């Protein structure tokens, strides 16, 4: 679904992945449905992944595993005591039946390998999922999502000049970029980093974009990668009063929810970019990647 909002004298449309039809929605919900196809294809019956204590990706995979009757291990980093009392994604993970293991960030890879080995020893066929759904299948989800955008553009005789989104692991941004190449849409994609510094974020997006282009044999336009780190507010999950205000007023002002960890930072960054660059009467798409469950905490 793509909706229109009146905003800062520009023609702004919103790609509503926050209401993607999977429990909790969001870009992780869209990705996980594509990853599911590969899990089924490979006849796996156990899954292992990693993320933080409010990870949308871990929530999505835990829910998917419960729906399919698969074993699931979540290797989490963060505060275990806080995890026990949080609602939203954390509560869904706790109640999903998944095995939950806490480790230091530098021990994630080892813990995931141990979980995979344990499932193999039990005679199961485990499937390894990179954090954030940063997989070829997850990237395909957004290559194909751009097909939905293309259909909208044709129907509405409208095409964005700019596309803004919150950028975390970078796979959603890379998938959108590859999808734009595939559909011959000439739009500038501006990622708003929620955690990484600009240099590292742009490197990761660029590498995964090229991986997708090569794997799916898409003719590339050699797009420039842009990820801005001006709106981190000190780091992942952190926010300032201005960002909090955007989040608190989002439902009243726009009819959708913006959280302070992901989509809110993306929207906040878009707003500032528009003002800094004096954009006026431009066609702009904000790709709402979700975060409703983060907002509810």
PDB file of C-alpha atoms in Angstrom:
ATOM      1  CA  UNK A   1       0.000   0.000   0.000  1.00  0.00           C
ATOM      2  CA  UNK A   2       1.227   3.465  -0.909  1.00  0.00           C
ATOM      3  CA  UNK A   3      -0.464   6.500   0.616  1.00  0.00           C
ATOM      4  CA  UNK A   4      -0.063  10.235   0.063  1.00  0.00           C
ATOM      5  CA  UNK A   5       0.620  12.927   2.637  1.00  0.00           C
ATOM      6  CA  UNK A   6       0.881  16.686   2.270  1.00  0.00           C
ATOM      7  CA  UNK A   7       4.295  17.598   3.566  1.00  0.00           C
ATOM      8  CA  UNK A   8       6.582  20.635   3.292  1.00  0.00           C
ATOM      9  CA  UNK A   9       5.321  21.739  -0.149  1.00  0.00           C
ATOM     10  CA  UNK A  10       6.425  18.432  -1.678  1.00  0.00           C
ATOM     11  CA  UNK A  11       4.470  15.535  -3.149  1.00  0.00           C
ATOM     12  CA  UNK A  12       5.304  12.864  -0.565  1.00  0.00           C
ATOM     13  CA  UNK A  13       4.054   9.290  -0.808  1.00  0.00           C
ATOM     14  CA  UNK A  14       4.572   6.585   1.830  1.00  0.00           C
ATOM     15  CA  UNK A  15       5.204   2.920   1.062  1.00  0.00           C
ATOM     16  CA  UNK A  16       3.400   1.294   3.986  1.00  0.00           C
ATOM     17  CA  UNK A  17       5.485  -1.748   4.905  1.00  0.00           C
ATOM     18  CA  UNK A  18       4.515  -0.987   8.499  1.00  0.00           C
ATOM     19  CA  UNK A  19       1.227  -2.736   7.685  1.00  0.00           C
ATOM     20  CA  UNK A  20       2.741  -5.617   5.697  1.00  0.00           C
ATOM     21  CA  UNK A  21       0.490  -8.641   6.405  1.00  0.00           C
ATOM     22  CA  UNK A  22       2.665 -10.633   8.815  1.00  0.00           C
ATOM     23  CA  UNK A  23       2.497 -10.481  12.620  1.00  0.00           C
ATOM     24  CA  UNK A  24       4.251  -7.209  13.515  1.00  0.00           C
ATOM     25  CA  UNK A  25       4.621  -6.217   9.843  1.00  0.00           C
ATOM     26  CA  UNK A  26       7.609  -4.184   8.689  1.00  0.00           C
ATOM     27  CA  UNK A  27      10.498  -4.885   6.369  1.00  0.00           C
ATOM     28  CA  UNK A  28      11.514  -7.903   8.474  1.00  0.00           C
ATOM     29  CA  UNK A  29       8.073  -9.392   7.956  1.00  0.00           C
ATOM     30  CA  UNK A  30       8.391  -8.958   4.190  1.00  0.00           C
ATOM     31  CA  UNK A  31      11.890 -10.470   4.166  1.00  0.00           C
ATOM     32  CA  UNK A  32      10.992 -13.412   6.371  1.00  0.00           C
ATOM     33  CA  UNK A  33       8.280 -14.568   3.971  1.00  0.00           C
ATOM     34  CA  UNK A  34      10.897 -14.835   1.217  1.00  0.00           C
ATOM     35  CA  UNK A  35      13.358 -16.553   3.518  1.00  0.00           C
ATOM     36  CA  UNK A  36      10.560 -18.981   4.441  1.00  0.00           C
ATOM     37  CA  UNK A  37      10.391 -20.160   0.826  1.00  0.00           C
ATOM     38  CA  UNK A  38      14.070 -21.133   0.921  1.00  0.00           C
ATOM     39  CA  UNK A  39      13.744 -22.857   4.311  1.00  0.00           C
ATOM     40  CA  UNK A  40      10.879 -24.972   2.947  1.00  0.00           C
ATOM     41  CA  UNK A  41      12.736 -25.628  -0.311  1.00  0.00           C
ATOM     42  CA  UNK A  42      15.717 -26.969   1.643  1.00  0.00           C
ATOM     43  CA  UNK A  43      13.403 -29.006   3.894  1.00  0.00           C
ATOM     44  CA  UNK A  44      14.850 -27.507   7.048  1.00  0.00           C
ATOM     45  CA  UNK A  45      13.030 -27.932  10.353  1.00  0.00           C
ATOM     46  CA  UNK A  46      15.064 -25.715  12.676  1.00  0.00           C
ATOM     47  CA  UNK A  47      16.310 -22.140  12.398  1.00  0.00           C
ATOM     48  CA  UNK A  48      19.063 -20.136  14.079  1.00  0.00           C
ATOM     49  CA  UNK A  49      19.518 -16.367  13.972  1.00  0.00           C
ATOM     50  CA  UNK A  50      20.708 -13.389  15.996  1.00  0.00           C
ATOM     51  CA  UNK A  51      19.712  -9.875  16.974  1.00  0.00           C
ATOM     52  CA  UNK A  52      19.105  -7.463  19.821  1.00  0.00           C
ATOM     53  CA  UNK A  53      16.510  -7.690  22.573  1.00  0.00           C
ATOM     54  CA  UNK A  54      13.948  -5.718  20.527  1.00  0.00           C
ATOM     55  CA  UNK A  55      14.911  -7.183  17.145  1.00  0.00           C
ATOM     56  CA  UNK A  56      12.119  -7.083  14.571  1.00  0.00           C
ATOM     57  CA  UNK A  57      13.978  -9.738  12.590  1.00  0.00           C
ATOM     58  CA  UNK A  58      14.219 -12.143  15.537  1.00  0.00           C
ATOM     59  CA  UNK A  59      10.546 -11.579  16.307  1.00  0.00           C
ATOM     60  CA  UNK A  60       9.614 -12.319  12.701  1.00  0.00           C
ATOM     61  CA  UNK A  61      11.666 -15.523  12.545  1.00  0.00           C
ATOM     62  CA  UNK A  62      10.435 -16.730  15.946  1.00  0.00           C
ATOM     63  CA  UNK A  63       6.824 -16.198  14.843  1.00  0.00           C
ATOM     64  CA  UNK A  64       7.487 -17.933  11.538  1.00  0.00           C
ATOM     65  CA  UNK A  65       9.045 -20.911  13.307  1.00  0.00           C
ATOM     66  CA  UNK A  66       6.059 -21.200  15.645  1.00  0.00           C
ATOM     67  CA  UNK A  67       3.666 -21.085  12.703  1.00  0.00           C
ATOM     68  CA  UNK A  68       5.553 -23.861  10.903  1.00  0.00           C
ATOM     69  CA  UNK A  69       6.374 -26.029  13.908  1.00  0.00           C
ATOM     70  CA  UNK A  70      10.132 -25.538  13.536  1.00  0.00           C
ATOM     71  CA  UNK A  71      12.685 -25.441  16.321  1.00  0.00           C
ATOM     72  CA  UNK A  72      14.162 -21.984  16.740  1.00  0.00           C
ATOM     73  CA  UNK A  73      17.212 -20.591  18.525  1.00  0.00           C
ATOM     74  CA  UNK A  74      17.682 -16.860  18.971  1.00  0.00           C
ATOM     75  CA  UNK A  75      21.186 -15.735  19.904  1.00  0.00           C
ATOM     76  CA  UNK A  76      20.609 -12.335  21.479  1.00  0.00           C
ATOM     77  CA  UNK A  77      22.895  -9.543  22.624  1.00  0.00           C
ATOM     78  CA  UNK A  78      21.835  -6.919  25.126  1.00  0.00           C
ATOM     79  CA  UNK A  79      20.509  -6.770  28.664  1.00  0.00           C
ATOM     80  CA  UNK A  80      18.774 -10.061  29.668  1.00  0.00           C
ATOM     81  CA  UNK A  81      16.993  -8.451  32.633  1.00  0.00           C
ATOM     82  CA  UNK A  82      15.526  -5.731  30.443  1.00  0.00           C
ATOM     83  CA  UNK A  83      14.486  -8.366  27.887  1.00  0.00           C
ATOM     84  CA  UNK A  84      12.407 -10.126  30.544  1.00  0.00           C
ATOM     85  CA  UNK A  85      10.191  -7.090  31.172  1.00  0.00           C
ATOM     86  CA  UNK A  86       9.892  -5.501  27.723  1.00  0.00           C
ATOM     87  CA  UNK A  87       6.734  -5.763  25.636  1.00  0.00           C
ATOM     88  CA  UNK A  88       6.577  -5.621  21.838  1.00  0.00           C
ATOM     89  CA  UNK A  89       9.092  -7.760  19.993  1.00  0.00           C
ATOM     90  CA  UNK A  90      10.659  -9.031  23.205  1.00  0.00           C
ATOM     91  CA  UNK A  91       7.354 -10.362  24.515  1.00  0.00           C
ATOM     92  CA  UNK A  92       6.601 -12.138  21.238  1.00  0.00           C
ATOM     93  CA  UNK A  93      10.055 -13.728  21.263  1.00  0.00           C
ATOM     94  CA  UNK A  94       9.618 -14.882  24.871  1.00  0.00           C
ATOM     95  CA  UNK A  95       6.218 -16.403  24.133  1.00  0.00           C
ATOM     96  CA  UNK A  96       7.101 -17.991  20.777  1.00  0.00           C
ATOM     97  CA  UNK A  97       8.669 -21.142  22.207  1.00  0.00           C
ATOM     98  CA  UNK A  98      12.082 -20.258  20.790  1.00  0.00           C
ATOM     99  CA  UNK A  99      15.247 -21.129  22.673  1.00  0.00           C
ATOM    100  CA  UNK A 100      16.837 -17.847  23.727  1.00  0.00           C
ATOM    101  CA  UNK A 101      20.557 -17.539  24.409  1.00  0.00           C
ATOM    102  CA  UNK A 102      22.343 -14.375  25.552  1.00  0.00           C
ATOM    103  CA  UNK A 103      25.964 -13.796  24.603  1.00  0.00           C
ATOM    104  CA  UNK A 104      28.401 -10.913  24.296  1.00  0.00           C
ATOM    105  CA  UNK A 105      28.446  -9.368  20.819  1.00  0.00           C
ATOM    106  CA  UNK A 106      31.884 -10.815  20.047  1.00  0.00           C
ATOM    107  CA  UNK A 107      30.631 -14.349  20.752  1.00  0.00           C
ATOM    108  CA  UNK A 108      27.577 -14.312  18.460  1.00  0.00           C
ATOM    109  CA  UNK A 109      29.167 -16.243  15.600  1.00  0.00           C
ATOM    110  CA  UNK A 110      30.453 -18.982  17.913  1.00  0.00           C
ATOM    111  CA  UNK A 111      27.082 -19.308  19.673  1.00  0.00           C
ATOM    112  CA  UNK A 112      25.243 -19.603  16.369  1.00  0.00           C
ATOM    113  CA  UNK A 113      27.624 -22.320  15.179  1.00  0.00           C
ATOM    114  CA  UNK A 114      27.103 -24.226  18.437  1.00  0.00           C
ATOM    115  CA  UNK A 115      23.304 -23.985  18.013  1.00  0.00           C
ATOM    116  CA  UNK A 116      23.562 -25.269  14.438  1.00  0.00           C
ATOM    117  CA  UNK A 117      25.743 -28.186  15.592  1.00  0.00           C
ATOM    118  CA  UNK A 118      23.315 -29.030  18.406  1.00  0.00           C
ATOM    119  CA  UNK A 119      20.423 -29.274  15.969  1.00  0.00           C
ATOM    120  CA  UNK A 120      22.492 -31.440  13.624  1.00  0.00           C
ATOM    121  CA  UNK A 121      23.324 -33.779  16.503  1.00  0.00           C
ATOM    122  CA  UNK A 122      19.592 -34.058  17.251  1.00  0.00           C
ATOM    123  CA  UNK A 123      19.014 -35.279  13.712  1.00  0.00           C
ATOM    124  CA  UNK A 124      17.373 -32.036  12.595  1.00  0.00           C
ATOM    125  CA  UNK A 125      18.156 -30.003   9.499  1.00  0.00           C
ATOM    126  CA  UNK A 126      18.880 -26.453  10.705  1.00  0.00           C
ATOM    127  CA  UNK A 127      18.875 -23.301   8.608  1.00  0.00           C
ATOM    128  CA  UNK A 128      21.251 -20.416   9.366  1.00  0.00           C
ATOM    129  CA  UNK A 129      19.763 -16.916   9.016  1.00  0.00           C
ATOM    130  CA  UNK A 130      22.041 -13.903   9.158  1.00  0.00           C
ATOM    131  CA  UNK A 131      20.957 -11.140  11.508  1.00  0.00           C
ATOM    132  CA  UNK A 132      18.484  -8.669  10.048  1.00  0.00           C
ATOM    133  CA  UNK A 133      17.495 -11.066   7.275  1.00  0.00           C
ATOM    134  CA  UNK A 134      20.652  -9.972   5.467  1.00  0.00           C
ATOM    135  CA  UNK A 135      20.401 -12.753   2.898  1.00  0.00           C
ATOM    136  CA  UNK A 136      20.006 -13.093  -0.850  1.00  0.00           C
ATOM    137  CA  UNK A 137      16.391 -14.117  -0.286  1.00  0.00           C
ATOM    138  CA  UNK A 138      15.792 -11.104   1.965  1.00  0.00           C
ATOM    139  CA  UNK A 139      17.217  -8.876  -0.745  1.00  0.00           C
ATOM    140  CA  UNK A 140      14.889 -10.434  -3.320  1.00  0.00           C
ATOM    141  CA  UNK A 141      11.947  -9.392  -1.154  1.00  0.00           C
ATOM    142  CA  UNK A 142      12.791  -5.769  -1.896  1.00  0.00           C
ATOM    143  CA  UNK A 143      13.705  -6.272  -5.531  1.00  0.00           C
ATOM    144  CA  UNK A 144      10.160  -7.573  -5.931  1.00  0.00           C
ATOM    145  CA  UNK A 145       8.679  -4.899  -3.644  1.00  0.00           C
ATOM    146  CA  UNK A 146       9.880  -2.332  -6.168  1.00  0.00           C
ATOM    147  CA  UNK A 147       7.660  -4.084  -8.722  1.00  0.00           C
ATOM    148  CA  UNK A 148       4.727  -2.986  -6.549  1.00  0.00           C
ATOM    149  CA  UNK A 149       6.112   0.547  -6.639  1.00  0.00           C
ATOM    150  CA  UNK A 150       6.451   0.361 -10.435  1.00  0.00           C
ATOM    151  CA  UNK A 151       2.807  -0.686 -10.794  1.00  0.00           C
ATOM    152  CA  UNK A 152       1.785   2.241  -8.605  1.00  0.00           C
ATOM    153  CA  UNK A 153       3.905   4.639 -10.671  1.00  0.00           C
ATOM    154  CA  UNK A 154       2.245   3.483 -13.886  1.00  0.00           C
ATOM    155  CA  UNK A 155      -1.243   3.674 -12.415  1.00  0.00           C
ATOM    156  CA  UNK A 156      -0.760   7.115 -10.845  1.00  0.00           C
ATOM    157  CA  UNK A 157       1.524   8.597 -13.538  1.00  0.00           C
ATOM    158  CA  UNK A 158       3.926   9.386 -10.730  1.00  0.00           C
ATOM    159  CA  UNK A 159       7.572   8.513 -10.116  1.00  0.00           C
ATOM    160  CA  UNK A 160       9.754   9.496  -7.138  1.00  0.00           C
ATOM    161  CA  UNK A 161      12.886  11.543  -7.523  1.00  0.00           C
ATOM    162  CA  UNK A 162      13.995  10.656  -3.976  1.00  0.00           C
ATOM    163  CA  UNK A 163      13.393   7.600  -1.802  1.00  0.00           C
ATOM    164  CA  UNK A 164      14.135   7.835   1.934  1.00  0.00           C
ATOM    165  CA  UNK A 165      14.231   4.989   4.444  1.00  0.00           C
ATOM    166  CA  UNK A 166      15.763   3.952   7.758  1.00  0.00           C
ATOM    167  CA  UNK A 167      18.876   1.881   7.076  1.00  0.00           C
ATOM    168  CA  UNK A 168      20.158  -0.708   9.568  1.00  0.00           C
ATOM    169  CA  UNK A 169      21.862  -3.841   8.224  1.00  0.00           C
ATOM    170  CA  UNK A 170      21.569  -2.267   4.762  1.00  0.00           C
ATOM    171  CA  UNK A 171      19.851  -5.172   3.006  1.00  0.00           C
ATOM    172  CA  UNK A 172      16.534  -3.353   2.560  1.00  0.00           C
ATOM    173  CA  UNK A 173      18.249  -0.347   1.022  1.00  0.00           C
ATOM    174  CA  UNK A 174      20.402  -2.545  -1.231  1.00  0.00           C
ATOM    175  CA  UNK A 175      17.336  -4.534  -2.321  1.00  0.00           C
ATOM    176  CA  UNK A 176      15.424  -1.368  -3.197  1.00  0.00           C
ATOM    177  CA  UNK A 177      18.380  -0.057  -5.194  1.00  0.00           C
ATOM    178  CA  UNK A 178      18.677  -3.318  -7.142  1.00  0.00           C
ATOM    179  CA  UNK A 179      14.913  -3.293  -7.665  1.00  0.00           C
ATOM    180  CA  UNK A 180      15.021   0.237  -9.065  1.00  0.00           C
ATOM    181  CA  UNK A 181      17.643  -0.892 -11.568  1.00  0.00           C
ATOM    182  CA  UNK A 182      15.484  -3.875 -12.476  1.00  0.00           C
ATOM    183  CA  UNK A 183      12.435  -1.659 -13.072  1.00  0.00           C
ATOM    184  CA  UNK A 184      14.331   1.254 -14.677  1.00  0.00           C
ATOM    185  CA  UNK A 185      13.249   3.771 -12.062  1.00  0.00           C
ATOM    186  CA  UNK A 186      15.693   6.659 -11.808  1.00  0.00           C
ATOM    187  CA  UNK A 187      15.344   7.679  -8.155  1.00  0.00           C
ATOM    188  CA  UNK A 188      17.996   8.653  -5.646  1.00  0.00           C
ATOM    189  CA  UNK A 189      17.892   6.416  -2.564  1.00  0.00           C
ATOM    190  CA  UNK A 190      18.880   8.105   0.698  1.00  0.00           C
ATOM    191  CA  UNK A 191      19.334   5.787   3.663  1.00  0.00           C
ATOM    192  CA  UNK A 192      19.173   7.234   7.157  1.00  0.00           C
ATOM    193  CA  UNK A 193      21.447   5.165   9.389  1.00  0.00           C
ATOM    194  CA  UNK A 194      19.981   3.923  12.665  1.00  0.00           C
ATOM    195  CA  UNK A 195      23.248   2.567  14.060  1.00  0.00           C
ATOM    196  CA  UNK A 196      26.349   2.616  11.838  1.00  0.00           C
ATOM    197  CA  UNK A 197      28.664   5.451  10.885  1.00  0.00           C
ATOM    198  CA  UNK A 198      28.341   6.642   7.294  1.00  0.00           C
ATOM    199  CA  UNK A 199      31.497   5.016   5.920  1.00  0.00           C
ATOM    200  CA  UNK A 200      30.696   1.543   7.252  1.00  0.00           C
ATOM    201  CA  UNK A 201      26.997   1.799   6.368  1.00  0.00           C
ATOM    202  CA  UNK A 202      27.691   2.797   2.772  1.00  0.00           C
ATOM    203  CA  UNK A 203      30.283   0.044   2.428  1.00  0.00           C
ATOM    204  CA  UNK A 204      27.849  -2.657   3.593  1.00  0.00           C
ATOM    205  CA  UNK A 205      25.006  -1.404   1.371  1.00  0.00           C
ATOM    206  CA  UNK A 206      27.319  -1.182  -1.637  1.00  0.00           C
ATOM    207  CA  UNK A 207      28.658  -4.714  -1.157  1.00  0.00           C
ATOM    208  CA  UNK A 208      25.204  -6.248  -0.772  1.00  0.00           C
ATOM    209  CA  UNK A 209      23.805  -4.222  -3.678  1.00  0.00           C
ATOM    210  CA  UNK A 210      26.544  -5.648  -5.909  1.00  0.00           C
ATOM    211  CA  UNK A 211      25.892  -9.156  -4.565  1.00  0.00           C
ATOM    212  CA  UNK A 212      22.222  -8.855  -5.518  1.00  0.00           C
ATOM    213  CA  UNK A 213      23.000  -7.416  -8.943  1.00  0.00           C
ATOM    214  CA  UNK A 214      25.371 -10.315  -9.660  1.00  0.00           C
ATOM    215  CA  UNK A 215      23.175 -13.078  -8.217  1.00  0.00           C
ATOM    216  CA  UNK A 216      19.966 -12.005  -9.949  1.00  0.00           C
ATOM    217  CA  UNK A 217      21.760 -10.838 -13.115  1.00  0.00           C
ATOM    218  CA  UNK A 218      20.298  -7.338 -13.067  1.00  0.00           C
ATOM    219  CA  UNK A 219      21.670  -4.687 -15.395  1.00  0.00           C
ATOM    220  CA  UNK A 220      23.105  -2.079 -13.073  1.00  0.00           C
ATOM    221  CA  UNK A 221      23.167   1.690 -13.381  1.00  0.00           C
ATOM    222  CA  UNK A 222      26.112   1.758 -10.943  1.00  0.00           C
ATOM    223  CA  UNK A 223      24.095   3.712  -8.426  1.00  0.00           C
ATOM    224  CA  UNK A 224      25.800   5.894  -5.871  1.00  0.00           C
ATOM    225  CA  UNK A 225      25.221   4.695  -2.307  1.00  0.00           C
ATOM    226  CA  UNK A 226      24.081   7.325   0.166  1.00  0.00           C
ATOM    227  CA  UNK A 227      23.627   6.637   3.871  1.00  0.00           C
ATOM    228  CA  UNK A 228      23.535   9.602   6.243  1.00  0.00           C
ATOM    229  CA  UNK A 229      24.632   9.253   9.868  1.00  0.00           C
ATOM    230  CA  UNK A 230      23.593  12.731  11.048  1.00  0.00           C
ATOM    231  CA  UNK A 231      20.532  11.418  12.891  1.00  0.00           C
ATOM    232  CA  UNK A 232      21.932   8.664  15.106  1.00  0.00           C
ATOM    233  CA  UNK A 233      21.234  10.703  18.244  1.00  0.00           C
ATOM    234  CA  UNK A 234      24.204   8.988  19.864  1.00  0.00           C
ATOM    235  CA  UNK A 235      23.635   5.440  18.625  1.00  0.00           C
ATOM    236  CA  UNK A 236      21.247   2.530  18.170  1.00  0.00           C
ATOM    237  CA  UNK A 237      17.963   2.897  20.089  1.00  0.00           C
ATOM    238  CA  UNK A 238      18.974   6.380  21.268  1.00  0.00           C
ATOM    239  CA  UNK A 239      16.974   9.514  20.511  1.00  0.00           C
ATOM    240  CA  UNK A 240      16.752  13.204  21.337  1.00  0.00           C
ATOM    241  CA  UNK A 241      13.770  15.419  22.144  1.00  0.00           C
ATOM    242  CA  UNK A 242      13.243  16.433  18.504  1.00  0.00           C
ATOM    243  CA  UNK A 243      13.059  12.829  17.330  1.00  0.00           C
ATOM    244  CA  UNK A 244      10.795  11.922  20.249  1.00  0.00           C
ATOM    245  CA  UNK A 245       8.444  14.731  19.233  1.00  0.00           C
ATOM    246  CA  UNK A 246       8.275  13.407  15.653  1.00  0.00           C
ATOM    247  CA  UNK A 247       7.437   9.956  17.021  1.00  0.00           C
ATOM    248  CA  UNK A 248       4.835  11.155  19.517  1.00  0.00           C
ATOM    249  CA  UNK A 249       3.006  13.258  16.922  1.00  0.00           C
ATOM    250  CA  UNK A 250       3.252  10.854  13.976  1.00  0.00           C
ATOM    251  CA  UNK A 251      -0.137   9.177  14.322  1.00  0.00           C
ATOM    252  CA  UNK A 252      -1.929  12.489  14.837  1.00  0.00           C
ATOM    253  CA  UNK A 253      -0.101  14.235  11.986  1.00  0.00           C
ATOM    254  CA  UNK A 254       0.179  11.492   9.366  1.00  0.00           C
ATOM    255  CA  UNK A 255      -2.040   8.572  10.334  1.00  0.00           C
ATOM    256  CA  UNK A 256       0.827   6.153  10.892  1.00  0.00           C
ATOM    257  CA  UNK A 257       3.246   5.363  13.705  1.00  0.00           C
ATOM    258  CA  UNK A 258       6.941   6.238  13.710  1.00  0.00           C
ATOM    259  CA  UNK A 259       9.146   4.684  16.389  1.00  0.00           C
ATOM    260  CA  UNK A 260      12.359   6.278  17.682  1.00  0.00           C
ATOM    261  CA  UNK A 261      14.665   3.364  16.771  1.00  0.00           C
ATOM    262  CA  UNK A 262      13.955   2.804  13.079  1.00  0.00           C
ATOM    263  CA  UNK A 263      11.277   4.501  10.973  1.00  0.00           C
ATOM    264  CA  UNK A 264      11.233   7.623  13.130  1.00  0.00           C
ATOM    265  CA  UNK A 265      14.912   8.220  12.479  1.00  0.00           C
ATOM    266  CA  UNK A 266      14.293   7.683   8.775  1.00  0.00           C
ATOM    267  CA  UNK A 267      11.455  10.214   8.693  1.00  0.00           C
ATOM    268  CA  UNK A 268      13.334  12.664  10.911  1.00  0.00           C
ATOM    269  CA  UNK A 269      16.325  12.451   8.568  1.00  0.00           C
ATOM    270  CA  UNK A 270      14.133  12.918   5.497  1.00  0.00           C
ATOM    271  CA  UNK A 271      12.535  15.998   7.028  1.00  0.00           C
ATOM    272  CA  UNK A 272      15.908  17.579   7.758  1.00  0.00           C
ATOM    273  CA  UNK A 273      17.296  16.667   4.310  1.00  0.00           C
ATOM    274  CA  UNK A 274      14.317  18.329   2.627  1.00  0.00           C
ATOM    275  CA  UNK A 275      14.839  21.497   4.664  1.00  0.00           C
ATOM    276  CA  UNK A 276      18.633  21.602   4.287  1.00  0.00           C
ATOM    277  CA  UNK A 277      18.456  21.151   0.527  1.00  0.00           C
ATOM    278  CA  UNK A 278      15.439  23.444   0.047  1.00  0.00           C
ATOM    279  CA  UNK A 279      13.475  20.759  -1.765  1.00  0.00           C
ATOM    280  CA  UNK A 280      10.161  22.064  -3.038  1.00  0.00           C
ATOM    281  CA  UNK A 281       7.495  20.500  -5.261  1.00  0.00           C
ATOM    282  CA  UNK A 282       9.577  17.328  -5.569  1.00  0.00           C
ATOM    283  CA  UNK A 283       8.195  13.808  -5.805  1.00  0.00           C
ATOM    284  CA  UNK A 284       9.403  11.969  -2.723  1.00  0.00           C
ATOM    285  CA  UNK A 285       8.782   8.466  -1.381  1.00  0.00           C
ATOM    286  CA  UNK A 286       9.254   7.564   2.251  1.00  0.00           C
ATOM    287  CA  UNK A 287       9.610   3.800   2.595  1.00  0.00           C
ATOM    288  CA  UNK A 288       8.079   3.047   5.993  1.00  0.00           C
ATOM    289  CA  UNK A 289       9.935  -0.050   7.222  1.00  0.00           C
ATOM    290  CA  UNK A 290       7.818  -0.572  10.342  1.00  0.00           C
ATOM    291  CA  UNK A 291       8.620  -0.361  14.031  1.00  0.00           C
ATOM    292  CA  UNK A 292       5.123  -0.425  15.523  1.00  0.00           C
ATOM    293  CA  UNK A 293       6.144  -2.988  18.151  1.00  0.00           C
ATOM    294  CA  UNK A 294       9.162  -0.860  19.088  1.00  0.00           C
ATOM    295  CA  UNK A 295       6.871   2.162  19.463  1.00  0.00           C
ATOM    296  CA  UNK A 296       4.596   0.286  21.862  1.00  0.00           C
ATOM    297  CA  UNK A 297       7.343  -0.297  24.408  1.00  0.00           C
TER     298      UNK A 297
END
